[in-house]
Short mmCIF file of the C-alpha atoms (twelve columns), coordinates in Angstrom:
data_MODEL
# 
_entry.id   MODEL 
# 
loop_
_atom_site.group_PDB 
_atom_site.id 
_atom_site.type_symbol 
_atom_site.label_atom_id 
_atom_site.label_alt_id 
_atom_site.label_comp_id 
_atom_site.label_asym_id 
_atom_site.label_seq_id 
_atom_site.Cartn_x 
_atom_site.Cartn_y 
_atom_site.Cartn_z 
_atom_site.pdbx_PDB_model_num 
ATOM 1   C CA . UNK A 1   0.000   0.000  0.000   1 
ATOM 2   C CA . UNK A 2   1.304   3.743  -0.450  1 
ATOM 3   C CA . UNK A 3   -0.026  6.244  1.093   1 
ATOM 4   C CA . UNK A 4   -0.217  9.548  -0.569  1 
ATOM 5   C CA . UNK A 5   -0.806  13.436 0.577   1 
ATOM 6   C CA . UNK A 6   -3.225  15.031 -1.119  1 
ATOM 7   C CA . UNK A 7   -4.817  18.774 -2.152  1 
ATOM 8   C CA . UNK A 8   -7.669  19.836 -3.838  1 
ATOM 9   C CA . UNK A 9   -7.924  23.836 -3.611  1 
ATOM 10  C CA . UNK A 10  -10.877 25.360 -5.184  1 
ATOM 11  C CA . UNK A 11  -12.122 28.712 -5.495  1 
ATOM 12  C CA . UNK A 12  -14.226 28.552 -2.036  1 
ATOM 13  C CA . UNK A 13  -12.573 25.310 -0.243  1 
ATOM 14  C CA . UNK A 14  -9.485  23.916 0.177   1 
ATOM 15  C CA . UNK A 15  -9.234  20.121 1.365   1 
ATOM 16  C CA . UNK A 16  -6.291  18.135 2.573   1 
ATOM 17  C CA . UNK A 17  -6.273  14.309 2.641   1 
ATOM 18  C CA . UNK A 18  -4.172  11.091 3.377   1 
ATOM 19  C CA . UNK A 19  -4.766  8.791  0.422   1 
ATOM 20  C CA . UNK A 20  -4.411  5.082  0.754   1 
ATOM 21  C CA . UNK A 21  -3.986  3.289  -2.547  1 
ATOM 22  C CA . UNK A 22  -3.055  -0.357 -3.346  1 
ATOM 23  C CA . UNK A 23  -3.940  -1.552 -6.193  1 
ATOM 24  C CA . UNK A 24  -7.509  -0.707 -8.300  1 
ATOM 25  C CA . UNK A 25  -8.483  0.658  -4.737  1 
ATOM 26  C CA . UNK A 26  -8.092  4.246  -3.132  1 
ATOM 27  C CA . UNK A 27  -9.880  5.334  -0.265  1 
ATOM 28  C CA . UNK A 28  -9.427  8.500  1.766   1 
ATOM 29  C CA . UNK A 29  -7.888  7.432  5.298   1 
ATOM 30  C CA . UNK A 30  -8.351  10.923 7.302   1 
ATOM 31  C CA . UNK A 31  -8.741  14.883 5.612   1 
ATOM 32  C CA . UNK A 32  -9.251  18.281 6.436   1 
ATOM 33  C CA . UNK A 33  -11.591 21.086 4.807   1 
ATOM 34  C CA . UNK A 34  -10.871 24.802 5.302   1 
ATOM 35  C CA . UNK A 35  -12.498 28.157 3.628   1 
ATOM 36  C CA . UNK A 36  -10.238 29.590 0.492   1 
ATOM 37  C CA . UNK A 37  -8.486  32.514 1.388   1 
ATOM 38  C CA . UNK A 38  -9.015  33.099 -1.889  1 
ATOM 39  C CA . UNK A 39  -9.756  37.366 -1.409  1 
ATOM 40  C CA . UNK A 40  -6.618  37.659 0.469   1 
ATOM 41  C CA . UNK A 41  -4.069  36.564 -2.781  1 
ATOM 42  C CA . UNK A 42  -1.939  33.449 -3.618  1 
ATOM 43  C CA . UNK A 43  0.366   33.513 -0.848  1 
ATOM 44  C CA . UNK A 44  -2.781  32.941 1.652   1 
ATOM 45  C CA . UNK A 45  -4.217  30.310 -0.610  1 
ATOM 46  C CA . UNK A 46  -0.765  28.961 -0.548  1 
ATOM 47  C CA . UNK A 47  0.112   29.073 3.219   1 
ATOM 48  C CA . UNK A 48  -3.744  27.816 4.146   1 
ATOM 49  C CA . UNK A 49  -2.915  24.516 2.021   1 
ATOM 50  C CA . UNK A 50  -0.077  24.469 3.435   1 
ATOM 51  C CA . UNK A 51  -1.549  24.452 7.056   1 
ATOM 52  C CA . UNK A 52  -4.119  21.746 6.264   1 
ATOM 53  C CA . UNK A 53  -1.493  19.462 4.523   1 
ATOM 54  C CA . UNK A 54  0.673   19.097 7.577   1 
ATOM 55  C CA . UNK A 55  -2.035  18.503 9.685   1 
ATOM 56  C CA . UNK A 56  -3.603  16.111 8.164   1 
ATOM 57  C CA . UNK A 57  -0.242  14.569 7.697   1 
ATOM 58  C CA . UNK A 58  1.019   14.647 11.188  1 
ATOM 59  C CA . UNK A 59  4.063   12.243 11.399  1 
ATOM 60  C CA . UNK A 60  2.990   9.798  8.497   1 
ATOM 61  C CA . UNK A 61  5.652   8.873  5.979   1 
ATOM 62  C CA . UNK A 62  4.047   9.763  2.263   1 
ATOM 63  C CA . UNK A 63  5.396   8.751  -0.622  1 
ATOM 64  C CA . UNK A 64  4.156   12.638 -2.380  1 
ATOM 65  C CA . UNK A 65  1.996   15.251 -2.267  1 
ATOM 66  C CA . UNK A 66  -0.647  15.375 -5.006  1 
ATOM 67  C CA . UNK A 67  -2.288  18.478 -5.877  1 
ATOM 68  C CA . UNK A 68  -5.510  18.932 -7.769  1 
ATOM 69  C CA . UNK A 69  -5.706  22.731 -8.381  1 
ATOM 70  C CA . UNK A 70  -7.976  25.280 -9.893  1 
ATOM 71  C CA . UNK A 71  -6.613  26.677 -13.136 1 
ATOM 72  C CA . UNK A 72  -4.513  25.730 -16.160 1 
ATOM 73  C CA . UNK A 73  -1.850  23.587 -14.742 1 
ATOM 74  C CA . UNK A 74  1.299   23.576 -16.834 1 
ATOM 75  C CA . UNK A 75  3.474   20.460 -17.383 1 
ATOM 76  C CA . UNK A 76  5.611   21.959 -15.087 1 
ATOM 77  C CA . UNK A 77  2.798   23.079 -12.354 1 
ATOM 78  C CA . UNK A 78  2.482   26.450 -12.323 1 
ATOM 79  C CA . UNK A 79  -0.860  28.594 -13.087 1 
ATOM 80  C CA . UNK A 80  -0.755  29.796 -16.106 1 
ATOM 81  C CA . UNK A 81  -4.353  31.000 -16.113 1 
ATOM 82  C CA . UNK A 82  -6.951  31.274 -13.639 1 
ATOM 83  C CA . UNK A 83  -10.197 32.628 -13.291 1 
ATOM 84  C CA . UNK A 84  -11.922 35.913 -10.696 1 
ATOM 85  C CA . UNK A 85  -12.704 32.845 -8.005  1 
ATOM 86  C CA . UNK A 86  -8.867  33.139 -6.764  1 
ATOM 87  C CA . UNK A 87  -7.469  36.652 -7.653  1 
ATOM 88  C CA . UNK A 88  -3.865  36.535 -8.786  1 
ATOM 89  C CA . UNK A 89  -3.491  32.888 -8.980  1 
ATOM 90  C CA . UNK A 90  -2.118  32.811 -12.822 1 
ATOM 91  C CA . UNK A 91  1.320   32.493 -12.218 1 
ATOM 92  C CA . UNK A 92  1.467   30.540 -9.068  1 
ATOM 93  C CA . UNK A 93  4.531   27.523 -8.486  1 
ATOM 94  C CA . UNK A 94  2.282   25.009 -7.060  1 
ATOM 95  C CA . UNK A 95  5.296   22.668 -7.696  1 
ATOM 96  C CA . UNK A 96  8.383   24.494 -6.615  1 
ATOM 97  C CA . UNK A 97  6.072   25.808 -3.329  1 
ATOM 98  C CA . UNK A 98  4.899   22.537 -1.971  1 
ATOM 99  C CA . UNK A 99  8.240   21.101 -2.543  1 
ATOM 100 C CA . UNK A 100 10.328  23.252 -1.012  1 
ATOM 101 C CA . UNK A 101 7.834   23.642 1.956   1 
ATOM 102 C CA . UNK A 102 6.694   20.437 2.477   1 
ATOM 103 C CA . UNK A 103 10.002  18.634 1.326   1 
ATOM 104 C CA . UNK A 104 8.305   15.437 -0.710  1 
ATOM 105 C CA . UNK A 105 7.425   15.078 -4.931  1 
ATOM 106 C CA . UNK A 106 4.633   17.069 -5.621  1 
ATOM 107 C CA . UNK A 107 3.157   16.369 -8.956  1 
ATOM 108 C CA . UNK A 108 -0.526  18.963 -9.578  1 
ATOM 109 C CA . UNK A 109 -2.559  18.990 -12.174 1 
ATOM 110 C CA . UNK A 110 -6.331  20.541 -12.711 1 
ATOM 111 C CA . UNK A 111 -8.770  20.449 -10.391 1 
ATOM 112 C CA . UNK A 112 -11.147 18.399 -13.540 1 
ATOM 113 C CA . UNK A 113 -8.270  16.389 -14.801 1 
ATOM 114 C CA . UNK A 114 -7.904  14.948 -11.428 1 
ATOM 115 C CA . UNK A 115 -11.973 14.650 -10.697 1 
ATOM 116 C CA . UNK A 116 -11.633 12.617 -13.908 1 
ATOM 117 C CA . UNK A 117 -8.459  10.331 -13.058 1 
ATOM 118 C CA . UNK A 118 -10.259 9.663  -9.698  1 
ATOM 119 C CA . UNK A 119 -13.526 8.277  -11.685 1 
ATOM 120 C CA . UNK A 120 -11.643 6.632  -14.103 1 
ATOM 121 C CA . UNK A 121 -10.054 4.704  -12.359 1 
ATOM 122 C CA . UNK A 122 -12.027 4.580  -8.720  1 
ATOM 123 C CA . UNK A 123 -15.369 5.763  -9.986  1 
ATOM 124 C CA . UNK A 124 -17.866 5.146  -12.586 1 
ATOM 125 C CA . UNK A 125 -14.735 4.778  -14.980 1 
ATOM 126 C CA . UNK A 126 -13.737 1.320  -13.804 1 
ATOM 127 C CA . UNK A 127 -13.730 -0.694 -16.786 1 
ATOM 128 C CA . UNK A 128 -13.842 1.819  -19.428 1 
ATOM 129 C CA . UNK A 129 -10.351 2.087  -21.823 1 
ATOM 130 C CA . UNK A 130 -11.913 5.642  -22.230 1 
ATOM 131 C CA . UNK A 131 -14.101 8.066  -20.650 1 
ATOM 132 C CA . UNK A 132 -14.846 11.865 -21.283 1 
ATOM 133 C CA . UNK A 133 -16.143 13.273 -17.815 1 
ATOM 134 C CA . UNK A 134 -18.463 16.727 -18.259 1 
ATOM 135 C CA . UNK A 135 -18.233 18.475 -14.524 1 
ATOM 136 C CA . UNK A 136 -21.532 21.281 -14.563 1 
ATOM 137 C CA . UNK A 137 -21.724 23.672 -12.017 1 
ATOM 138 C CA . UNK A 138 -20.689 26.961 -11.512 1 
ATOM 139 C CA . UNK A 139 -19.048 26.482 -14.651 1 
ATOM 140 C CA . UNK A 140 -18.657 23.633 -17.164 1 
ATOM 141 C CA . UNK A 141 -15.342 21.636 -17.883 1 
ATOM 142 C CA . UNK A 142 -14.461 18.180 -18.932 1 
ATOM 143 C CA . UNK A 143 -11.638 15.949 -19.034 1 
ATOM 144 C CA . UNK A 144 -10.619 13.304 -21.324 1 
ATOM 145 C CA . UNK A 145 -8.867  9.889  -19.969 1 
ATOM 146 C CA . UNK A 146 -7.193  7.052  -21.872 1 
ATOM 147 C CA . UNK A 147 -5.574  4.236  -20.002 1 
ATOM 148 C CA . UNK A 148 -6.142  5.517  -16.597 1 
ATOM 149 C CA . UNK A 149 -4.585  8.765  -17.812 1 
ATOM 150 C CA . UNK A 150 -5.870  12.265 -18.017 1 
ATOM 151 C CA . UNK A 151 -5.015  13.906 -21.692 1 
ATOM 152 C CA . UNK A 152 -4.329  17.287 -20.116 1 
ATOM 153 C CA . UNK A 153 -3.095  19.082 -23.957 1 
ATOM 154 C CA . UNK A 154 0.068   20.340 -24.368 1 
ATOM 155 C CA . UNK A 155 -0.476  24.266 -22.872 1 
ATOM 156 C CA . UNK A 156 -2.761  22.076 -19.595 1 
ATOM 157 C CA . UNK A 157 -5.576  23.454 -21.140 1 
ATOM 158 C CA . UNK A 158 -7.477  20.702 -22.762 1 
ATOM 159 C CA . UNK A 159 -11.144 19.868 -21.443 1 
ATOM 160 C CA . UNK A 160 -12.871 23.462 -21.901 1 
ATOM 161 C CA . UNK A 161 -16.155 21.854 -23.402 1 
ATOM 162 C CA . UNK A 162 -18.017 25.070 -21.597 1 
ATOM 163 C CA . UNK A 163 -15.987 27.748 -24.018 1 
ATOM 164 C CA . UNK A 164 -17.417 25.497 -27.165 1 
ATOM 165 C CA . UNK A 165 -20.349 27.696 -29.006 1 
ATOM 166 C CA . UNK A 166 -23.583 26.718 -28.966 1 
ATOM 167 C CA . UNK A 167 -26.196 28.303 -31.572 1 
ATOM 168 C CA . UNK A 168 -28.780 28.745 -28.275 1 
ATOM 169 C CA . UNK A 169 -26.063 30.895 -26.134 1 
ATOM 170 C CA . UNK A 170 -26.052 33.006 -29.226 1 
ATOM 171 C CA . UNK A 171 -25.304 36.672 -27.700 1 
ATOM 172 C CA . UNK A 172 -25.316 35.498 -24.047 1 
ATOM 173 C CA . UNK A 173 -22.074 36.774 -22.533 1 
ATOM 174 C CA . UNK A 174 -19.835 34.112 -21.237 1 
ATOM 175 C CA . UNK A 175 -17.167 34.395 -18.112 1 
ATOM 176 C CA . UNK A 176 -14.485 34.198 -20.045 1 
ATOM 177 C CA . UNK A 177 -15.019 37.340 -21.929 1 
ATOM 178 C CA . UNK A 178 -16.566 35.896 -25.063 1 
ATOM 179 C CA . UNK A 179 -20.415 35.335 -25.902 1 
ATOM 180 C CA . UNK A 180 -22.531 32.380 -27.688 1 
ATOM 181 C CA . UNK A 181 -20.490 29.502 -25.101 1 
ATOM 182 C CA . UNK A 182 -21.892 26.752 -23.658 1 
ATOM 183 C CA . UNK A 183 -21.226 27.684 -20.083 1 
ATOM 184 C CA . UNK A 184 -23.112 31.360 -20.501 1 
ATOM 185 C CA . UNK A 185 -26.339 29.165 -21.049 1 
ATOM 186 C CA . UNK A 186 -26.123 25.942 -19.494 1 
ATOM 187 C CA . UNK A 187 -23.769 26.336 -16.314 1 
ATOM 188 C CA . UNK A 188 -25.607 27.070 -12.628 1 
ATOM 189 C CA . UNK A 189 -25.758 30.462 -13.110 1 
ATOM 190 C CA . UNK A 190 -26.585 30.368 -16.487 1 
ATOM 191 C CA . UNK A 191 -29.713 28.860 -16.217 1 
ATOM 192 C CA . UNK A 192 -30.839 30.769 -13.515 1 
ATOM 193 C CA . UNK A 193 -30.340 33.322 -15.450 1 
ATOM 194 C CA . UNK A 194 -32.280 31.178 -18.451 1 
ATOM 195 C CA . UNK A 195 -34.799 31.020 -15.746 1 
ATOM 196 C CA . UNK A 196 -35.508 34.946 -14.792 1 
ATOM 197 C CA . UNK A 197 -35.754 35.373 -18.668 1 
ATOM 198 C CA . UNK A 198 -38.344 32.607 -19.132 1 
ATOM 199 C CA . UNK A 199 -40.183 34.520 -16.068 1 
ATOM 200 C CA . UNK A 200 -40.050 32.084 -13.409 1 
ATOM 201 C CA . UNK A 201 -41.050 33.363 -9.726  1 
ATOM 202 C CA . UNK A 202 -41.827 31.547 -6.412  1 
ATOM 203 C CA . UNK A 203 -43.458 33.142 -4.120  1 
ATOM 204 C CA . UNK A 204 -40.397 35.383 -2.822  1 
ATOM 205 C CA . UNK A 205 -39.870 37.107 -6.167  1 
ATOM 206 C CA . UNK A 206 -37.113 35.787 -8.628  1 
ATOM 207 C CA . UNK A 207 -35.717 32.421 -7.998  1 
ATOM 208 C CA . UNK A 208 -32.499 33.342 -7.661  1 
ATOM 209 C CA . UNK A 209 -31.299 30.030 -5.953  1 
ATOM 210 C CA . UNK A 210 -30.549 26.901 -8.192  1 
ATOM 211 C CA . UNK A 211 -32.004 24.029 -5.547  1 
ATOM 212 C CA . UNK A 212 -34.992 26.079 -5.658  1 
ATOM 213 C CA . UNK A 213 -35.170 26.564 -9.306  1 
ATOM 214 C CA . UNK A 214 -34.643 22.302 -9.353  1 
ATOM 215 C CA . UNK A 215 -37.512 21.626 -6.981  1 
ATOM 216 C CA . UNK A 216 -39.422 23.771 -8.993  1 
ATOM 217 C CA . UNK A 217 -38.757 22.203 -11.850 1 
ATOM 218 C CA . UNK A 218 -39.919 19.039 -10.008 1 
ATOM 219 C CA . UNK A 219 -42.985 20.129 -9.141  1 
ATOM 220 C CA . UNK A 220 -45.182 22.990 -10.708 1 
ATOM 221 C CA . UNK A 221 -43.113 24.873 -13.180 1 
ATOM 222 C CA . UNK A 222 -43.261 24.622 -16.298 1 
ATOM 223 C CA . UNK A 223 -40.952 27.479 -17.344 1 
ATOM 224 C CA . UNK A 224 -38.400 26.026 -14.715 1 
ATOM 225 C CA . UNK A 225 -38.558 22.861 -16.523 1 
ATOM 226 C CA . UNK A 226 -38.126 24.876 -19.884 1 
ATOM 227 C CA . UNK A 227 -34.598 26.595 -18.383 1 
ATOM 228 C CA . UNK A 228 -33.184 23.251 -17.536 1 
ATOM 229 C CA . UNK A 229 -34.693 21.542 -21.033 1 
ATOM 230 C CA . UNK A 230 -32.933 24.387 -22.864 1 
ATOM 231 C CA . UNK A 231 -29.958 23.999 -20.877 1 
ATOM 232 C CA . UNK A 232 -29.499 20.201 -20.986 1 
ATOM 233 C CA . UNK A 233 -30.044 19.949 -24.803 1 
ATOM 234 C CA . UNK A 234 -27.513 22.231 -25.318 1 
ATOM 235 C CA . UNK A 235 -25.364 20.238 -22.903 1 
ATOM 236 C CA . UNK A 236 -25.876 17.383 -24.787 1 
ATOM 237 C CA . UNK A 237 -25.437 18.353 -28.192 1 
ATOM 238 C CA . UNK A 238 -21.760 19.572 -27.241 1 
ATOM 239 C CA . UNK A 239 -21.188 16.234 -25.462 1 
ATOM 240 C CA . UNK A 240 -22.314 14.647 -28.733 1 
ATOM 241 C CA . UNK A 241 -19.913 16.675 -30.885 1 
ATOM 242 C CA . UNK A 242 -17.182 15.710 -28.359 1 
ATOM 243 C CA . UNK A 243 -17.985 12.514 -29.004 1 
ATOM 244 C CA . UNK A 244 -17.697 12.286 -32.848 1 
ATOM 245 C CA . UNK A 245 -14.313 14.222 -32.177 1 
ATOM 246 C CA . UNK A 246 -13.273 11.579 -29.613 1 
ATOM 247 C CA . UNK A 247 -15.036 8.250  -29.674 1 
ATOM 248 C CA . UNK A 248 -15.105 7.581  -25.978 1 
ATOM 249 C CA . UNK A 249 -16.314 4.805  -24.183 1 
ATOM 250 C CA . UNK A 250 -18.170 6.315  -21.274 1 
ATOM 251 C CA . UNK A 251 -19.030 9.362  -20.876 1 
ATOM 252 C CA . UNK A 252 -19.595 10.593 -17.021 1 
ATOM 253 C CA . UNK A 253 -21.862 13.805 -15.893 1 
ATOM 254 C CA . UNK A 254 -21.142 15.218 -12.698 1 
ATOM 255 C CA . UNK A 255 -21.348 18.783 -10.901 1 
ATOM 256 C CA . UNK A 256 -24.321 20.507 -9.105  1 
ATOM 257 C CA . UNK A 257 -26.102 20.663 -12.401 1 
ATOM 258 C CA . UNK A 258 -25.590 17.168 -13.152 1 
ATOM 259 C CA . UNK A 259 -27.911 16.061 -9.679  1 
ATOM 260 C CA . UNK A 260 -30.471 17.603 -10.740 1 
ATOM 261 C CA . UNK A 261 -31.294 15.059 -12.279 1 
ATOM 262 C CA . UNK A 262 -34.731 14.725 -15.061 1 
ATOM 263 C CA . UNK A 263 -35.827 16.811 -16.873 1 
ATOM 264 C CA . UNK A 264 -32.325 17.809 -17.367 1 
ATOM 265 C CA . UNK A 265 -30.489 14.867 -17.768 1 
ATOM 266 C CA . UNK A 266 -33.634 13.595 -20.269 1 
ATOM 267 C CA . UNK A 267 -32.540 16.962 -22.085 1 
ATOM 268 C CA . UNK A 268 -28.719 16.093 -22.291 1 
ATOM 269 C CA . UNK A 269 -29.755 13.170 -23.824 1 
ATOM 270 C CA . UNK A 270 -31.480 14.250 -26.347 1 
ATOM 271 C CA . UNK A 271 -28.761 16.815 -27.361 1 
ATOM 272 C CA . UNK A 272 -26.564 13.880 -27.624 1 
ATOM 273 C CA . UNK A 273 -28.849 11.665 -29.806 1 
ATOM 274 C CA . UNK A 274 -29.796 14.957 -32.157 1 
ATOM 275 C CA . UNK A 275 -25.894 15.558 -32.840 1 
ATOM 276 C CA . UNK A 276 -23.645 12.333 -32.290 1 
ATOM 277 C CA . UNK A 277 -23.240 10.673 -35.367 1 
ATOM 278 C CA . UNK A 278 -25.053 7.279  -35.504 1 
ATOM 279 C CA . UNK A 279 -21.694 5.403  -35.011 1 
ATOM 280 C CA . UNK A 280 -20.832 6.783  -31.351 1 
ATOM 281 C CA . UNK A 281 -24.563 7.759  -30.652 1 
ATOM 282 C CA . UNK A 282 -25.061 4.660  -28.315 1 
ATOM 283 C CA . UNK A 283 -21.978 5.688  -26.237 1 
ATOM 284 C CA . UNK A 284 -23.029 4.927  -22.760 1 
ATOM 285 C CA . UNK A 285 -23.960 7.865  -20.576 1 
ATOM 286 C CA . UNK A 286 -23.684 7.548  -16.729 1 
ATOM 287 C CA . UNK A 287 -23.415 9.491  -13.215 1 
ATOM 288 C CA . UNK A 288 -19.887 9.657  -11.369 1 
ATOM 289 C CA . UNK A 289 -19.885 7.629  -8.300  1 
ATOM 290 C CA . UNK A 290 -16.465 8.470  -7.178  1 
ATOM 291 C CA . UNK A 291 -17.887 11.177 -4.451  1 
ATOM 292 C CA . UNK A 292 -16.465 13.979 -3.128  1 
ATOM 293 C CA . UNK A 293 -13.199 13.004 -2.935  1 
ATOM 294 C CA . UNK A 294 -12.596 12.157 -6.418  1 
ATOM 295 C CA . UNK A 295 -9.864  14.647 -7.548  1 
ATOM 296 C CA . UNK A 296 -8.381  13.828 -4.100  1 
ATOM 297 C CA . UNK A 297 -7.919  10.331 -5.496  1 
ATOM 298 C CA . UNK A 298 -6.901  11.146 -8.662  1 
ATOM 299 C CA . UNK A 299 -4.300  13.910 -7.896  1 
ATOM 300 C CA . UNK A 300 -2.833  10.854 -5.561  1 
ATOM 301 C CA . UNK A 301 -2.873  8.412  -8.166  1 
ATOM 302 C CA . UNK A 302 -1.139  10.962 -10.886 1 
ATOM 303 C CA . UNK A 303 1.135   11.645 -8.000  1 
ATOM 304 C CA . UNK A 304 2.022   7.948  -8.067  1 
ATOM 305 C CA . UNK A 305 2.378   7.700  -11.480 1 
ATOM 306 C CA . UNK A 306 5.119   10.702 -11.702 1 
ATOM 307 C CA . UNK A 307 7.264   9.266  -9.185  1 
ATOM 308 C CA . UNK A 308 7.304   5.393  -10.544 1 
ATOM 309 C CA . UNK A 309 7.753   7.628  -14.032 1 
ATOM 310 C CA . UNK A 310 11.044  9.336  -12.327 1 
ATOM 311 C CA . UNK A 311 12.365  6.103  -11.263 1 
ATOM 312 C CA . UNK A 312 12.117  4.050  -14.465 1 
ATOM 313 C CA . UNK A 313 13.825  7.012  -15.665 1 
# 
């Protein structure tokens, strides 16, 4: 068995783990869960990790520290781009900081690559050569795995599915600066924005809250129904170009959005069957199972991987 350290910082929380895998298995032995620093700059974010990490650790010998970050993480992990959620990441040596603090490998990668690593190979991925993942939320990402390993592009970049147009985001700005993208339309605040347009109200005023908008779609709404119809469709017909770009063999939804479940995920499949081509359109569609810890385990499993890489070396 090796047992691994582990990070996953996020815009809003930062969790530190002890990872335990041997094997096809992983579990998470013991972790910690903190608030991001994230208004108070990199260093903070940095030094708050930091904190968790060696608590969590305590005196237990760990092979490395794996660290599943928000971001574009470069081969050589650093930031090279990062979103408003954590103010003056881009440029941040995830690498060179946890390694000279910490003294153990460190090997980080993106927050979705290593969601997807940990469901590939712990999750709802186990037994699949290939899987895309699609992660919906606050925003929309994916990550593409082969072999138990995540194809991260050669910038870090890869996976962006939510910056792909869709003809029903025409003119509906996008976060990253652009308009007509998936993730202005079909991410959690993008269809409760869907929603305000198509009118719907409780009795408070303007849904404004996305497990409300959901239980109204479950119950009375129709237009509430209609925002998360819209949304999935269009969710679905960029999963089903994805997949006549990259023939996977399972693809896995997960992300606030994605437990919503019907009429959503009815919607995404839909989108799917209205753009795959007929020879990938049966590509089977499924939930991630992995939990909450799922880039825990796979930024501990890629941290594996780079050290048994360095010593074959």
């Amino acid at each position: 068995m090796t047992t691994v350290l582990a990070l996953d910082i996020g815009g809003t929380k930062t969790t530190a783990a002890l990872v335990d895998l041997e094997g096809d298995t992983a579990r998470v032995r013991h972790h910690l869960t903190g608030p991001t620093p994230a208004a108070a700059g990199p260093d903070a974010v940095l030094d708050h990790a930091i904190s968790l990490a060696r608590e969590v650790r305590g005196k237990e010998s760990v092979a490395a520290l794996g660290v599943a970050s928000a971001g574009v993480v470069t081969a050589v992990g650093t930031i090279s781009h990062a979103t408003s959620a954590l103010p003056g990441w881009a440029g941040t040596d995830l690498v060179g900081t946890f390694t000279h603090r910490l003294d153990i490998p460190v090997a980080a990668l993106n927050d979705v690559h290593g969601h997807a690593v940990g469901e590939a190979r712990y999750g709802a991925g186990r037994g699949a050569h290939s899987i895309l993942l699609v992660a919906i939320g606050t925003g929309i990402g994916a990550a593409h795995v082969i072999g138990g390993q995540p194809v991260v592009g050669v910038r870090g970049a890869a996976g962006h599915v939510g910056h792909l147009p869709v003809p029903e985001a025409q003119d509906i700005p996008c976060p990253c600066g652009r308009s007509g993208h998936l993730e202005g339309l079909a991410s959690g605040p993008g269809i409760l924005a869907l929603a305000a347009r198509f009118g719907v109200r409780d009795d408070a005023g303007p849904v404004t809250d996305g497990v409300r908008l959901a239980a109204l779609a479950r119950e009375r709404s129709t237009a509430a129904a209609e925002a998360y119809r819209v949304a999935g469709f269009a969710t679905g017909r960029t999963i089903g170009g994805a997949l006549n770009l990259l023939d996977v063999e399972r693809v896995i939804l997960t992300g606030g959005v994605a437990a919503v479940g019907e009429p959503w995920r009815g919607a995404v499949l839909q989108g799917i069957e209205h753009e795959a081509m007929d020879v990938v359109s049966q590509t089977e569609v499924t939930t991630a199972t992995a939990g909450t810890h799922a880039a825990l385990l796979g930024a501990a499993a890629w941290a594996v991987d780079l050290i048994e890489e360095q010593g074959a070396q």
